[in-house]
Coordinates of C-alpha atoms in Angstrom, one line a residue:
X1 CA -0.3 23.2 -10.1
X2 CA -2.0 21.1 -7.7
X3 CA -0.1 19.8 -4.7
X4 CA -0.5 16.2 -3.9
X5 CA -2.6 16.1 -1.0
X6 CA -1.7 12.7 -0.3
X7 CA 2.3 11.3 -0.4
X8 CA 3.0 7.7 -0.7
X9 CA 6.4 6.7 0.1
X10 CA 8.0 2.9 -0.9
X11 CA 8.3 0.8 -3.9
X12 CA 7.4 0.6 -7.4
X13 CA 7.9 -2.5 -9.4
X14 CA 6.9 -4.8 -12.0
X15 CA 4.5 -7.6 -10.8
X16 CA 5.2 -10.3 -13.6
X17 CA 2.2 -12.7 -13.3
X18 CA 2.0 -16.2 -14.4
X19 CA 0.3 -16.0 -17.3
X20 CA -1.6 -19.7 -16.3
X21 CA -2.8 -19.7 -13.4
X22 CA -2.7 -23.1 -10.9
X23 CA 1.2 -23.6 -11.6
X24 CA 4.1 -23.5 -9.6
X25 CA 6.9 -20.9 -10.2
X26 CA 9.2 -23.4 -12.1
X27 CA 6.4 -24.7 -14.4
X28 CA 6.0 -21.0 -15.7
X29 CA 6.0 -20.8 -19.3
X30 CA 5.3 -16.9 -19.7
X31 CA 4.6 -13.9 -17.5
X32 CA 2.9 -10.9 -18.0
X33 CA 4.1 -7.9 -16.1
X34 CA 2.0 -5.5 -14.7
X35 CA 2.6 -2.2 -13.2
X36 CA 2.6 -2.4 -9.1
X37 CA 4.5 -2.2 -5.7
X38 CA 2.0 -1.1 -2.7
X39 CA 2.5 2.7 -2.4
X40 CA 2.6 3.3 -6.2
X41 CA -0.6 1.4 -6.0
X42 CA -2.3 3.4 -3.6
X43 CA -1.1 6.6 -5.3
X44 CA -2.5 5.7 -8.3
X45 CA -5.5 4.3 -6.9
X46 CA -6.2 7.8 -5.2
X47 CA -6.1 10.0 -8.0
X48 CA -8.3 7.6 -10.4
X49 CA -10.8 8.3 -7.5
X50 CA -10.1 12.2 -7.2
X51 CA -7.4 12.6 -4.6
X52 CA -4.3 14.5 -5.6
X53 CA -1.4 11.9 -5.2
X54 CA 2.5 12.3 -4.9
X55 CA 4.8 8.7 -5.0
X56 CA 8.1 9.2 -3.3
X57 CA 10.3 5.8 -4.0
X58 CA 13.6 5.1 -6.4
X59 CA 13.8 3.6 -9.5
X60 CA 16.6 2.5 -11.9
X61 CA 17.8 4.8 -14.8
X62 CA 16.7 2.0 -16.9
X63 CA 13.5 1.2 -19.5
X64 CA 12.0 -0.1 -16.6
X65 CA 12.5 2.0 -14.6
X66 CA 11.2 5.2 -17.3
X67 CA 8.2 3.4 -17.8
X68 CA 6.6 3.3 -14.5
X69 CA 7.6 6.8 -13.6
X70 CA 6.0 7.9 -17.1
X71 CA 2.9 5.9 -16.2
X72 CA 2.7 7.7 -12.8
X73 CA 2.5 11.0 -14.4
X74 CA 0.0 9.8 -17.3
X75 CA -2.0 9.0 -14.4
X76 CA -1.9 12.4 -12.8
X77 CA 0.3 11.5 -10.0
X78 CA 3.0 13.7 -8.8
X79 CA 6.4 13.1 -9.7
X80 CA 8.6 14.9 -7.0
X81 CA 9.9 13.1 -4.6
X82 CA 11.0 10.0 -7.5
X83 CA 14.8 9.3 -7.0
X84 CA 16.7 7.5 -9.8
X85 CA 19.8 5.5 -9.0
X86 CA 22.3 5.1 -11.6
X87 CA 23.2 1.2 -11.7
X88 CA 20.3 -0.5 -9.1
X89 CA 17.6 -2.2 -11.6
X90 CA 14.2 -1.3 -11.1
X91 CA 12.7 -4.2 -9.1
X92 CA 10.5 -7.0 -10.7
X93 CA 8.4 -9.5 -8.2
X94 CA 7.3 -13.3 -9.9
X95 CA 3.8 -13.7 -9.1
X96 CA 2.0 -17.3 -9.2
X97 CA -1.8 -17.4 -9.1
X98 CA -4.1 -20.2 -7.4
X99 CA -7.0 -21.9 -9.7
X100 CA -9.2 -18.9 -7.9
X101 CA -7.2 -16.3 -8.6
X102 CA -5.3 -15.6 -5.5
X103 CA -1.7 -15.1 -5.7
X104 CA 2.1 -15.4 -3.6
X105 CA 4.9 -14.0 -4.3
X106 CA 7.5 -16.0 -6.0
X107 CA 10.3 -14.0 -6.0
X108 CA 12.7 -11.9 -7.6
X109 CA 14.6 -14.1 -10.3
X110 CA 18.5 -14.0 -10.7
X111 CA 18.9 -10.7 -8.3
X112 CA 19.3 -10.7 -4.8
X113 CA 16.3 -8.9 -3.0
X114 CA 19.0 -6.5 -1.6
X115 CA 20.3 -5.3 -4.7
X116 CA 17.4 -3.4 -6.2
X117 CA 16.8 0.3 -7.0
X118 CA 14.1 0.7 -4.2
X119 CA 16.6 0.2 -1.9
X120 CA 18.6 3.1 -2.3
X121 CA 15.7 6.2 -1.6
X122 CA 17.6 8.4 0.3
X123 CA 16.8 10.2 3.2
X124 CA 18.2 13.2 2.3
X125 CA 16.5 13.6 -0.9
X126 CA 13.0 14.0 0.2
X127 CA 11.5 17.0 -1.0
X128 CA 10.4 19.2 1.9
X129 CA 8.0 20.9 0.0
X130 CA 6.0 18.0 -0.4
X131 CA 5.1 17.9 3.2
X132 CA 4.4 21.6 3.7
X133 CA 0.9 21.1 1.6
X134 CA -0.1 17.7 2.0
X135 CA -2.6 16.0 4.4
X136 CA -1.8 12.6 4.3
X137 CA 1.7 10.4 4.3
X138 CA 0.9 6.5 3.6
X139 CA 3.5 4.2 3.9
X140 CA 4.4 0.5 4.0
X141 CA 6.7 -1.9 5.6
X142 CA 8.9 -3.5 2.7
X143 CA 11.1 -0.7 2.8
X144 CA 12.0 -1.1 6.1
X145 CA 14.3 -4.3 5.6
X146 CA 17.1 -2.5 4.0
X147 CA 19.1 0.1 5.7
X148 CA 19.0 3.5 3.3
X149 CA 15.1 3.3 2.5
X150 CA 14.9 2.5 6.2
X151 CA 15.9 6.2 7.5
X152 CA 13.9 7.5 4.6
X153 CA 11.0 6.0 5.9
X154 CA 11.7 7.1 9.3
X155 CA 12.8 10.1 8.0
X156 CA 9.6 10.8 5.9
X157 CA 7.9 10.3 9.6
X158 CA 9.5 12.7 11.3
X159 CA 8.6 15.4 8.4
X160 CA 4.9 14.4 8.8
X161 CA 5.1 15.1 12.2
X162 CA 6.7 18.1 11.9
X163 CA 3.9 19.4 9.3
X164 CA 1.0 17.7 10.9
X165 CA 0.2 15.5 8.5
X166 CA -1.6 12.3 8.9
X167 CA 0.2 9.0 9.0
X168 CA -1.2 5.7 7.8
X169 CA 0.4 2.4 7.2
X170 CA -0.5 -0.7 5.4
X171 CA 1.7 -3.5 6.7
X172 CA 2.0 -5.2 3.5
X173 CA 4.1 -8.4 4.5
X174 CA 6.8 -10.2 3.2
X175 CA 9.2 -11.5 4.3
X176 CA 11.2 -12.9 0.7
X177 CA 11.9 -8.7 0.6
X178 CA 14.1 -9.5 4.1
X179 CA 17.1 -10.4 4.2
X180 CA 16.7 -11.9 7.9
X181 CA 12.7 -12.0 8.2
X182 CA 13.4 -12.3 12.0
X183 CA 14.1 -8.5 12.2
X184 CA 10.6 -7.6 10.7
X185 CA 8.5 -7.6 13.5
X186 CA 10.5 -5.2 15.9
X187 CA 11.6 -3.0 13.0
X188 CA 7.8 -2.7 11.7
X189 CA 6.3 -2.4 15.6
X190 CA 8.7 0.9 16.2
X191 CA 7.5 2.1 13.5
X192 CA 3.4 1.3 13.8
X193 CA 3.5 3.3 17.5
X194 CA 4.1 6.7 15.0
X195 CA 1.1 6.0 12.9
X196 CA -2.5 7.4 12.9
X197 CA -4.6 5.0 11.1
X198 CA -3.3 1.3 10.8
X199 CA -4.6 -1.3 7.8
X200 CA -3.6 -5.0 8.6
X201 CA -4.5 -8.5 7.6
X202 CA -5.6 -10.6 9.6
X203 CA -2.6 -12.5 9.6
X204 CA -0.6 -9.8 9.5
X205 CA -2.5 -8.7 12.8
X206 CA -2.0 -12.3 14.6
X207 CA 1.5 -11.9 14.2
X208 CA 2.0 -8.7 15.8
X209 CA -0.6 -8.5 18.5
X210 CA -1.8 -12.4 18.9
X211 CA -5.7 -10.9 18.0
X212 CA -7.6 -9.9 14.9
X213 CA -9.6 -7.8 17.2
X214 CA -9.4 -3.9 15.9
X215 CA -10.8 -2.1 18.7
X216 CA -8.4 -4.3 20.8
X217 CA -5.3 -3.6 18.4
X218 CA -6.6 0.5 18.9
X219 CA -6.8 0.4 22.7
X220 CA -3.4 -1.6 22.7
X221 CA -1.9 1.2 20.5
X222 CA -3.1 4.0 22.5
X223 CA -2.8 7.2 20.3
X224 CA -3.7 5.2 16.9
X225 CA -7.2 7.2 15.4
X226 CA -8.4 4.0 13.4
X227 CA -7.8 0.0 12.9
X228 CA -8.6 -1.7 10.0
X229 CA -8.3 -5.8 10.1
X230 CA -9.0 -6.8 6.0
X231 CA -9.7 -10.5 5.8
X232 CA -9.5 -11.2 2.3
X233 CA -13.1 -12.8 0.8
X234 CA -14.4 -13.1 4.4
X235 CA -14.7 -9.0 5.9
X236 CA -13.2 -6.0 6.9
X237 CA -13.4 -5.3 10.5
X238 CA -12.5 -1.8 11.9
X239 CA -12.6 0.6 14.3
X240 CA -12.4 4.1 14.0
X241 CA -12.7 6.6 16.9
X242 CA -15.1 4.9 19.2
X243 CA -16.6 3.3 16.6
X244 CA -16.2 -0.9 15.9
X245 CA -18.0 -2.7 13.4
X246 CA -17.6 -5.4 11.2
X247 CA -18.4 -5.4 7.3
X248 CA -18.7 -8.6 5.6
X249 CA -16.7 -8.6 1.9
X250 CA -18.8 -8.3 -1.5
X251 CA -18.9 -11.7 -3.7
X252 CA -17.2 -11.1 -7.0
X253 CA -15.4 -13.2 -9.6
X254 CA -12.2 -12.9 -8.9
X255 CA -9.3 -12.5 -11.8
X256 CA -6.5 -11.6 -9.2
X257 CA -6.0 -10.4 -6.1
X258 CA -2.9 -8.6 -6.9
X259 CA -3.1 -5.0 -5.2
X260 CA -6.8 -5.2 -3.8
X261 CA -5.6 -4.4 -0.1
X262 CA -4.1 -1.3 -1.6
X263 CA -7.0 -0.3 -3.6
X264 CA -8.6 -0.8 0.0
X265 CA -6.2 1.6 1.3
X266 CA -6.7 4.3 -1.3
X267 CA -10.2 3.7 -1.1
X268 CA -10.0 4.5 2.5
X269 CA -8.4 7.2 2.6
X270 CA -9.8 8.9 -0.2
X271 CA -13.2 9.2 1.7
X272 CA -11.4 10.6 4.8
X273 CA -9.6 12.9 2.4
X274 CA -13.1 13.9 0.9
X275 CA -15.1 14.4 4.1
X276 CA -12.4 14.8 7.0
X277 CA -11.5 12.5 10.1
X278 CA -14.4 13.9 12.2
X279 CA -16.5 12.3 9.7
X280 CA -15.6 8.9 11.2
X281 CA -17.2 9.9 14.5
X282 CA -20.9 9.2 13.0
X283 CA -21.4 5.5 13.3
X284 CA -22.9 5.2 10.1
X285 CA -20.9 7.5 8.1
X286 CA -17.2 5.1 9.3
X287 CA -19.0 2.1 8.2
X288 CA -20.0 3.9 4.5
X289 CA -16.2 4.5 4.4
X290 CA -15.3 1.0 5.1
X291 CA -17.9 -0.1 2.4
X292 CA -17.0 2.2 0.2
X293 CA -12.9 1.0 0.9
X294 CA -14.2 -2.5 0.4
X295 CA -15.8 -1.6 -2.8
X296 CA -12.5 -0.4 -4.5
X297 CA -10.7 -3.2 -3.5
X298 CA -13.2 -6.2 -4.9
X299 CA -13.5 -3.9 -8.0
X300 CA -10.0 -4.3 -8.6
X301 CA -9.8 -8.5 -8.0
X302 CA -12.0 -8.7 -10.9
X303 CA -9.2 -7.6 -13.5
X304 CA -5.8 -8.8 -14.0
X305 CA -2.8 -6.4 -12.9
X306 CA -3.0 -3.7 -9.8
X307 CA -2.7 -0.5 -11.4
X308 CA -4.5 -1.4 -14.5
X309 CA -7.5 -2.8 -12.6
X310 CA -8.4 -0.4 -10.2
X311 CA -12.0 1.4 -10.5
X312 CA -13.1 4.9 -11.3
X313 CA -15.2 6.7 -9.1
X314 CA -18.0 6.1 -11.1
X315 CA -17.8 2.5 -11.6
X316 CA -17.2 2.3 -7.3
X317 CA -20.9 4.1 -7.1
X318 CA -22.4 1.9 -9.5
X319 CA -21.3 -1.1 -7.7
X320 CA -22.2 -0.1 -4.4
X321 CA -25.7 0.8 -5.8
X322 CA -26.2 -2.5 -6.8
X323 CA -24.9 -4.7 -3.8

């Protein structure tokens, strides 16, 4: 059996997508509901690109709830560390998408976003053996608004630590999943100061450190290896090690932009799987991973869904031959 050599800890979900894009959530006639939630994403993601992948997160013992985790293991990735709580539902987010395909979150319907399977990971649950073999833990900040996933997250930190595994984190804001969205930004800062390599928006980044400026956000950080500032269509701009750059975004038509920051991510981290972080110290060779990042996540805005869209390694070389 092949351990996971990356771990992905958070939520999986149902993103149910307007089915007509351009209208507001109560002019929805139908939906369509795709497989997501950030971590799953990435997890996914990696092993369609040829990086072992475990998902640690909790699901409902419902239908719901049996079909993502069954999807997950179609896809290859590794099963462990899934909990399943016996009355939580398995969460589903409304998603509303512009004329151009971009999309906001809309909500969670009739159930309160406390009361949802996700919630409930437990701390004590994680499987040890996970960490012993892996290289990578990526997490995100949704779980950290409610108080069990909470220490699991922390929790799952202080394992990587203790196994010397590398820590990334894609913000991944919103505030609908908080109960009191004024508790975010302290909460997610405690925990961004244990990380290794940080992906943020750019709005994400003005709210936490007032600057979109990476190499600023590193030096601010102190022991962080890597920043990378996504900016949607406009660029990426990182910097890794000592290195700073800026790469502007590929032009695609866009379907939906549901889950390109984590194809990003799992992009990303991928390469650094594939070639190590000392690869990032060549100048050249960290801007090739940002491209190469970048090129996973446009690949995936140009198909509906997040899971479903996401590229193969094949298609990612093709594209990046031809732009």
């Amino acid at each position: 059996m092949t351990h996971p050599q990356v771990l992905c800890l958070g939520e999986i979900l149902f993103d149910c997508l307007a089915d007509r894009a351009g209208q507001a959530y109560e002019e929805v006639e139908s939906w369509t509901p795709y497989p997501g939630g950030a971590p799953a994403n990435v997890a996914s993601g990696l092993v369609k690109l040829g990086t072992p992948a475990g998902f640690i997160g909790c699901v409902g013992q419902d239908d719901v709830g049996d079909e993502l985790v069954t999807l997950l293991k179609h896809l290859g990735v590794d099963c462990t560390g899934v909990q399943r709580h016996d009355t939580a539902p398995t969460r589903k987010v409304y998603v509303v998408r512009s004329e151009d395909g971009d999309r906001s979150f809309a909500g969670f319907g009739e159930i309160d976003t406390t009361e949802f399977a996700d919630t409930r990971l437990q701390a004590d649950q994680l499987p040890h053996e996970l960490f012993f073999q892996a290289d990578f833990l990526v997490v995100g900040s949704l779980e950290l608004a409610f108080p069990d996933s909470r220490k699991a997250v922390f929790r799952a930190i202080e394992m990587a630590e203790q196994y010397d595994v590398k820590i990334a984190i894609d913000i991944n804001r919103r505030d609908m999943f908080w109960s009191d969205p004024a508790e975010s930004k302290e909460i997610v800062e405690s925990l961004i100061k244990r990380v290794d390599f940080l992906k943020i928006s750019d709005d994400e980044a003005e709210w936490l450190f007032d600057t979109i400026d990476a190499g600023a956000i590193k030096y601010r950080l102190g022991n962080v290896e890597g920043v990378l500032v996504t900016a949607g269509a406009k660029n990426t701009t990182y910097c890794l090690g000592e290195n700073e750059g800026v790469v502007p975004s590929f032009s695609v038509d866009v379907v939906d932009t549901t889950g390109a920051g984590d194809a990003f991510v799992a992009g990303f981290i991928h390469q650094v799987c594939m070639h190590g972080v000392k690869y990032l110290e060549d100048p050249n060779k960290a801007k090739d991973v940002v491209r190469y990042a970048m090129a996973v996540g446009a690949l995936t805005t140009t198909r509906p869904g997040a899971i479903a869209a996401q590229p193969l390694p094949t298609e990612v070389i093709a594209f990046l031959a031809t732009h």
